[in-house]
């Protein structure tokens, strides 16, 4: 069961599958620590990321139901709860109403860590739109005068998770997360997304490459396993610390 004293992870995902491949390891690690892990899916990815279902003749409502079930199963495999805003995709349109809904989520959950997309993605405008709204909502949730229930938010660190084509998205990771202990859970969660089966092996191979980089940057004396697996992130705001490490 989540322990409210240990932390709260919030993931803002443009589509129903994004959080699984990109941040599934971080989510599973948080859940195993007893933290509350919550994913907000702004859309189901029903128009732009459900090609197989469209080719099979499914209608829009059927596709939304399929993607909801897939995301719910994946979140359960990771140990997270998932919420759906059903805001539509391709395009995901930014709006004050969506930002306000996110502010309410921030105030309710008081996350200690936030994960979302990068602010640049020339292949998919929904991803930076989600990131912009996640960042704006964080700022508004900090304002004591903003009209939303709950206490003003503190300053939870925000991390951008790795996009599908990092070089094209100006993604230069400065955080490498060891997900070796929970990778089996991440792989199981990815396999809950048959609509994105082409991503399963891609993100497995990516985890291996990031694991190699993780070991190279960790030094030789930490006892890391030979087959270390990792996820890469970019930290948005400065780390505040009393000791450099």
CSV table of N, CA, C and O in Angstrom, one decimal, residues 22-92:
chain,number,residue,atom,x,y,z
A,22,UNK,N,8.4,5.1,-21.5
A,22,UNK,CA,9.4,6.1,-21.2
A,22,UNK,C,9.7,6.2,-19.7
A,22,UNK,O,10.8,6.6,-19.3
A,23,UNK,N,8.8,5.9,-18.8
A,23,UNK,CA,9.0,6.1,-17.4
A,23,UNK,C,8.5,4.9,-16.5
A,23,UNK,O,8.4,5.1,-15.3
A,24,UNK,N,8.3,3.8,-17.2
A,24,UNK,CA,7.8,2.7,-16.4
A,24,UNK,C,8.7,2.2,-15.3
A,24,UNK,O,8.2,1.8,-14.2
A,25,UNK,N,10.0,2.3,-15.5
A,25,UNK,CA,10.9,1.9,-14.5
A,25,UNK,C,10.8,2.8,-13.3
A,25,UNK,O,10.8,2.3,-12.1
A,26,UNK,N,10.8,4.1,-13.5
A,26,UNK,CA,10.7,5.1,-12.4
A,26,UNK,C,9.4,4.9,-11.6
A,26,UNK,O,9.4,5.0,-10.4
A,27,UNK,N,8.3,4.6,-12.3
A,27,UNK,CA,7.0,4.4,-11.7
A,27,UNK,C,7.1,3.1,-10.8
A,27,UNK,O,6.6,3.1,-9.6
A,28,UNK,N,7.6,2.0,-11.4
A,28,UNK,CA,7.7,0.8,-10.6
A,28,UNK,C,8.6,0.9,-9.4
A,28,UNK,O,8.3,0.4,-8.3
A,29,UNK,N,9.7,1.6,-9.5
A,29,UNK,CA,10.6,1.8,-8.4
A,29,UNK,C,9.9,2.6,-7.3
A,29,UNK,O,10.0,2.3,-6.1
A,30,UNK,N,9.1,3.7,-7.6
A,30,UNK,CA,8.4,4.4,-6.7
A,30,UNK,C,7.4,3.6,-5.9
A,30,UNK,O,7.2,3.6,-4.7
A,31,UNK,N,6.6,2.8,-6.7
A,31,UNK,CA,5.6,1.9,-6.1
A,31,UNK,C,6.3,0.9,-5.1
A,31,UNK,O,5.7,0.6,-4.1
A,32,UNK,N,7.4,0.4,-5.5
A,32,UNK,CA,8.1,-0.6,-4.6
A,32,UNK,C,8.6,0.0,-3.4
A,32,UNK,O,8.7,-0.7,-2.3
A,33,UNK,N,8.9,1.3,-3.4
A,33,UNK,CA,9.3,2.0,-2.2
A,33,UNK,C,8.1,2.4,-1.3
A,33,UNK,O,8.3,2.9,-0.2
A,34,UNK,N,6.9,2.1,-1.8
A,34,UNK,CA,5.7,2.4,-1.0
A,34,UNK,C,5.2,3.8,-1.3
A,34,UNK,O,4.3,4.2,-0.6
A,35,UNK,N,5.7,4.4,-2.3
A,35,UNK,CA,5.2,5.7,-2.7
A,35,UNK,C,3.9,5.6,-3.5
A,35,UNK,O,3.6,4.6,-4.1
A,36,UNK,N,3.1,6.7,-3.5
A,36,UNK,CA,1.9,6.8,-4.3
A,36,UNK,C,2.4,7.2,-5.7
A,36,UNK,O,3.1,8.2,-5.9
A,37,UNK,N,2.0,6.4,-6.7
A,37,UNK,CA,2.4,6.8,-8.1
A,37,UNK,C,1.1,7.0,-8.9
A,37,UNK,O,0.3,6.1,-9.0
A,38,UNK,N,1.0,8.1,-9.5
A,38,UNK,CA,-0.3,8.5,-10.2
A,38,UNK,C,0.1,9.0,-11.6
A,38,UNK,O,1.0,9.8,-11.8
A,39,UNK,N,-0.6,8.4,-12.6
A,39,UNK,CA,-0.4,8.8,-14.0
A,39,UNK,C,-1.6,9.5,-14.4
A,39,UNK,O,-2.7,9.1,-14.3
A,40,UNK,N,-1.4,10.7,-15.0
A,40,UNK,CA,-2.5,11.4,-15.7
A,40,UNK,C,-2.3,11.3,-17.2
A,40,UNK,O,-1.3,11.8,-17.7
A,41,UNK,N,-3.2,10.6,-17.9
A,41,UNK,CA,-3.2,10.5,-19.4
A,41,UNK,C,-4.1,11.6,-19.9
A,41,UNK,O,-5.3,11.5,-19.7
A,42,UNK,N,-3.5,12.5,-20.6
A,42,UNK,CA,-4.4,13.6,-21.1
A,42,UNK,C,-5.3,13.2,-22.3
A,42,UNK,O,-6.3,13.7,-22.5
A,43,UNK,N,-4.8,12.1,-23.0
A,43,UNK,CA,-5.7,11.5,-24.0
A,43,UNK,C,-5.4,10.0,-24.1
A,43,UNK,O,-4.5,9.5,-23.4
A,44,UNK,N,-6.2,9.4,-24.8
A,44,UNK,CA,-6.1,7.9,-25.0
A,44,UNK,C,-5.1,7.6,-26.1
A,44,UNK,O,-4.8,6.4,-26.3
A,45,UNK,N,-4.7,8.6,-26.9
A,45,UNK,CA,-3.9,8.3,-28.1
A,45,UNK,C,-4.7,7.6,-29.2
A,45,UNK,O,-4.3,6.8,-30.0
A,46,UNK,N,-6.0,8.0,-29.2
A,46,UNK,CA,-7.0,7.3,-30.0
A,46,UNK,C,-6.9,7.5,-31.5
A,46,UNK,O,-7.1,6.7,-32.3
A,47,UNK,N,-6.4,8.7,-31.8
A,47,UNK,CA,-6.4,9.1,-33.3
A,47,UNK,C,-5.0,8.8,-33.9
A,47,UNK,O,-4.9,8.3,-35.0
A,48,UNK,N,-4.0,9.2,-33.1
A,48,UNK,CA,-2.6,9.1,-33.7
A,48,UNK,C,-1.8,7.9,-33.4
A,48,UNK,O,-0.8,7.7,-34.0
A,49,UNK,N,-2.2,7.2,-32.3
A,49,UNK,CA,-1.3,6.1,-31.9
A,49,UNK,C,-2.1,4.8,-31.7
A,49,UNK,O,-1.8,3.9,-30.9
A,50,UNK,N,-3.1,4.6,-32.6
A,50,UNK,CA,-3.9,3.4,-32.5
A,50,UNK,C,-4.2,2.9,-33.9
A,50,UNK,O,-5.3,2.5,-34.3
A,51,UNK,N,-3.2,2.9,-34.8
A,51,UNK,CA,-3.4,2.6,-36.2
A,51,UNK,C,-4.0,1.2,-36.4
A,51,UNK,O,-4.9,1.0,-37.3
A,52,UNK,N,-3.5,0.2,-35.6
A,52,UNK,CA,-4.0,-1.1,-35.9
A,52,UNK,C,-5.5,-1.2,-35.7
A,52,UNK,O,-6.3,-1.8,-36.5
A,53,UNK,N,-6.0,-0.6,-34.6
A,53,UNK,CA,-7.5,-0.6,-34.3
A,53,UNK,C,-8.3,0.1,-35.4
A,53,UNK,O,-9.3,-0.4,-35.8
A,54,UNK,N,-7.7,1.2,-36.0
A,54,UNK,CA,-8.4,1.9,-37.1
A,54,UNK,C,-8.5,0.9,-38.3
A,54,UNK,O,-9.5,0.8,-39.0
A,55,UNK,N,-7.4,0.3,-38.6
A,55,UNK,CA,-7.3,-0.6,-39.7
A,55,UNK,C,-8.3,-1.8,-39.6
A,55,UNK,O,-8.7,-2.4,-40.6
A,56,UNK,N,-8.5,-2.2,-38.3
A,56,UNK,CA,-9.4,-3.3,-38.1
A,56,UNK,C,-10.9,-2.9,-38.1
A,56,UNK,O,-11.8,-3.7,-37.9
A,57,UNK,N,-11.1,-1.6,-38.4
A,57,UNK,CA,-12.5,-1.1,-38.5
A,57,UNK,C,-13.2,-0.7,-37.2
A,57,UNK,O,-14.4,-0.4,-37.2
A,58,UNK,N,-12.4,-0.5,-36.2
A,58,UNK,CA,-13.0,-0.1,-34.9
A,58,UNK,C,-13.4,1.4,-35.0
A,58,UNK,O,-12.8,2.2,-35.7
A,59,UNK,N,-14.4,1.8,-34.3
A,59,UNK,CA,-14.8,3.2,-34.2
A,59,UNK,C,-14.1,3.9,-33.1
A,59,UNK,O,-13.4,3.3,-32.3
A,60,UNK,N,-14.4,5.2,-33.0
A,60,UNK,CA,-13.6,6.1,-32.0
A,60,UNK,C,-13.9,5.6,-30.6
A,60,UNK,O,-12.9,5.5,-29.8
A,61,UNK,N,-15.1,5.4,-30.3
A,61,UNK,CA,-15.4,5.0,-28.9
A,61,UNK,C,-14.8,3.6,-28.5
A,61,UNK,O,-14.4,3.4,-27.4
A,62,UNK,N,-14.9,2.7,-29.5
A,62,UNK,CA,-14.3,1.4,-29.3
A,62,UNK,C,-12.8,1.5,-29.0
A,62,UNK,O,-12.2,0.9,-28.2
A,63,UNK,N,-12.1,2.4,-29.8
A,63,UNK,CA,-10.7,2.6,-29.7
A,63,UNK,C,-10.3,3.2,-28.3
A,63,UNK,O,-9.4,2.8,-27.7
A,64,UNK,N,-11.1,4.2,-27.9
A,64,UNK,CA,-10.8,4.8,-26.6
A,64,UNK,C,-11.0,3.7,-25.5
A,64,UNK,O,-10.1,3.7,-24.6
A,65,UNK,N,-12.0,2.9,-25.6
A,65,UNK,CA,-12.1,1.8,-24.6
A,65,UNK,C,-11.0,0.9,-24.6
A,65,UNK,O,-10.5,0.4,-23.5
A,66,UNK,N,-10.5,0.5,-25.8
A,66,UNK,CA,-9.3,-0.4,-25.9
A,66,UNK,C,-8.1,0.2,-25.2
A,66,UNK,O,-7.4,-0.4,-24.4
A,67,UNK,N,-7.8,1.5,-25.6
A,67,UNK,CA,-6.6,2.1,-25.0
A,67,UNK,C,-6.8,2.4,-23.5
A,67,UNK,O,-5.8,2.3,-22.8
A,68,UNK,N,-8.0,2.7,-23.0
A,68,UNK,CA,-8.1,2.8,-21.6
A,68,UNK,C,-7.8,1.5,-20.9
A,68,UNK,O,-7.1,1.5,-19.9
A,69,UNK,N,-8.3,0.4,-21.4
A,69,UNK,CA,-8.1,-0.9,-20.7
A,69,UNK,C,-6.6,-1.2,-20.8
A,69,UNK,O,-6.0,-1.7,-19.8
A,70,UNK,N,-5.9,-0.9,-21.9
A,70,UNK,CA,-4.5,-1.2,-22.0
A,70,UNK,C,-3.7,-0.4,-21.0
A,70,UNK,O,-2.8,-0.9,-20.3
A,71,UNK,N,-4.0,0.9,-20.9
A,71,UNK,CA,-3.3,1.8,-19.9
A,71,UNK,C,-3.6,1.4,-18.5
A,71,UNK,O,-2.7,1.4,-17.6
A,72,UNK,N,-4.8,1.0,-18.2
A,72,UNK,CA,-5.1,0.5,-16.8
A,72,UNK,C,-4.4,-0.7,-16.5
A,72,UNK,O,-3.9,-0.8,-15.3
A,73,UNK,N,-4.3,-1.7,-17.4
A,73,UNK,CA,-3.5,-2.9,-17.1
A,73,UNK,C,-2.1,-2.6,-17.0
A,73,UNK,O,-1.4,-3.2,-16.1
A,74,UNK,N,-1.5,-1.7,-17.8
A,74,UNK,CA,-0.1,-1.4,-17.7
A,74,UNK,C,0.2,-0.7,-16.4
A,74,UNK,O,1.2,-1.0,-15.7
A,75,UNK,N,-0.7,0.3,-16.0
A,75,UNK,CA,-0.5,1.0,-14.7
A,75,UNK,C,-0.5,0.0,-13.5
A,75,UNK,O,0.3,0.1,-12.6
A,76,UNK,N,-1.5,-0.9,-13.6
A,76,UNK,CA,-1.6,-1.9,-12.5
A,76,UNK,C,-0.3,-2.8,-12.4
A,76,UNK,O,0.2,-3.1,-11.3
A,77,UNK,N,0.3,-3.1,-13.6
A,77,UNK,CA,1.5,-3.9,-13.6
A,77,UNK,C,2.7,-3.1,-13.0
A,77,UNK,O,3.6,-3.7,-12.4
A,78,UNK,N,2.6,-1.8,-13.1
A,78,UNK,CA,3.7,-1.0,-12.5
A,78,UNK,C,3.4,-0.6,-11.0
A,78,UNK,O,4.3,-0.1,-10.4
A,79,UNK,N,2.2,-0.8,-10.6
A,79,UNK,CA,1.8,-0.4,-9.2
A,79,UNK,C,1.3,1.0,-9.1
A,79,UNK,O,1.4,1.6,-8.0
A,80,UNK,N,0.8,1.6,-10.2
A,80,UNK,CA,0.3,3.0,-10.2
A,80,UNK,C,-1.2,3.0,-10.4
A,80,UNK,O,-1.8,2.1,-10.9
A,81,UNK,N,-1.8,4.2,-10.1
A,81,UNK,CA,-3.1,4.5,-10.4
A,81,UNK,C,-3.1,5.4,-11.7
A,81,UNK,O,-2.1,6.1,-11.9
A,82,UNK,N,-4.1,5.4,-12.5
A,82,UNK,CA,-4.1,6.1,-13.7
A,82,UNK,C,-5.5,6.9,-13.8
A,82,UNK,O,-6.5,6.3,-13.5
A,83,UNK,N,-5.4,8.1,-14.3
A,83,UNK,CA,-6.5,8.9,-14.5
A,83,UNK,C,-6.5,9.4,-16.0
A,83,UNK,O,-5.5,9.6,-16.5
A,84,UNK,N,-7.7,9.6,-16.5
A,84,UNK,CA,-7.8,9.9,-17.9
A,84,UNK,C,-8.6,11.2,-18.1
A,84,UNK,O,-9.7,11.4,-17.5
A,85,UNK,N,-8.0,12.2,-18.8
A,85,UNK,CA,-8.7,13.4,-19.0
A,85,UNK,C,-9.5,13.4,-20.3
A,85,UNK,O,-10.4,14.3,-20.5
A,86,UNK,N,-9.2,12.5,-21.2
A,86,UNK,CA,-10.0,12.4,-22.5
A,86,UNK,C,-10.0,13.7,-23.2
A,86,UNK,O,-11.1,14.1,-23.7
A,87,UNK,N,-8.9,14.3,-23.4
A,87,UNK,CA,-8.8,15.7,-24.0
A,87,UNK,C,-8.6,15.6,-25.5
A,87,UNK,O,-8.6,16.7,-26.1
A,88,UNK,N,-8.5,14.4,-26.1
A,88,UNK,CA,-8.3,14.3,-27.5
A,88,UNK,C,-6.8,14.4,-27.9
A,88,UNK,O,-6.0,15.1,-27.2
A,89,UNK,N,-6.5,13.8,-29.0
A,89,UNK,CA,-5.1,13.8,-29.5
A,89,UNK,C,-5.0,14.1,-30.9
A,89,UNK,O,-6.0,14.1,-31.6
A,90,UNK,N,-3.8,14.4,-31.4
A,90,UNK,CA,-3.6,14.7,-32.8
A,90,UNK,C,-4.7,15.7,-33.4
A,90,UNK,O,-5.4,15.3,-34.3
A,91,UNK,N,-4.8,16.9,-32.9
A,91,UNK,CA,-3.8,17.5,-31.9
A,91,UNK,C,-4.4,17.4,-30.4
A,91,UNK,O,-5.6,17.4,-30.2
A,92,UNK,N,-3.5,17.4,-29.5
A,92,UNK,CA,-3.8,17.7,-28.1
A,92,UNK,C,-3.8,19.2,-27.9
A,92,UNK,O,-2.7,19.8,-28.0
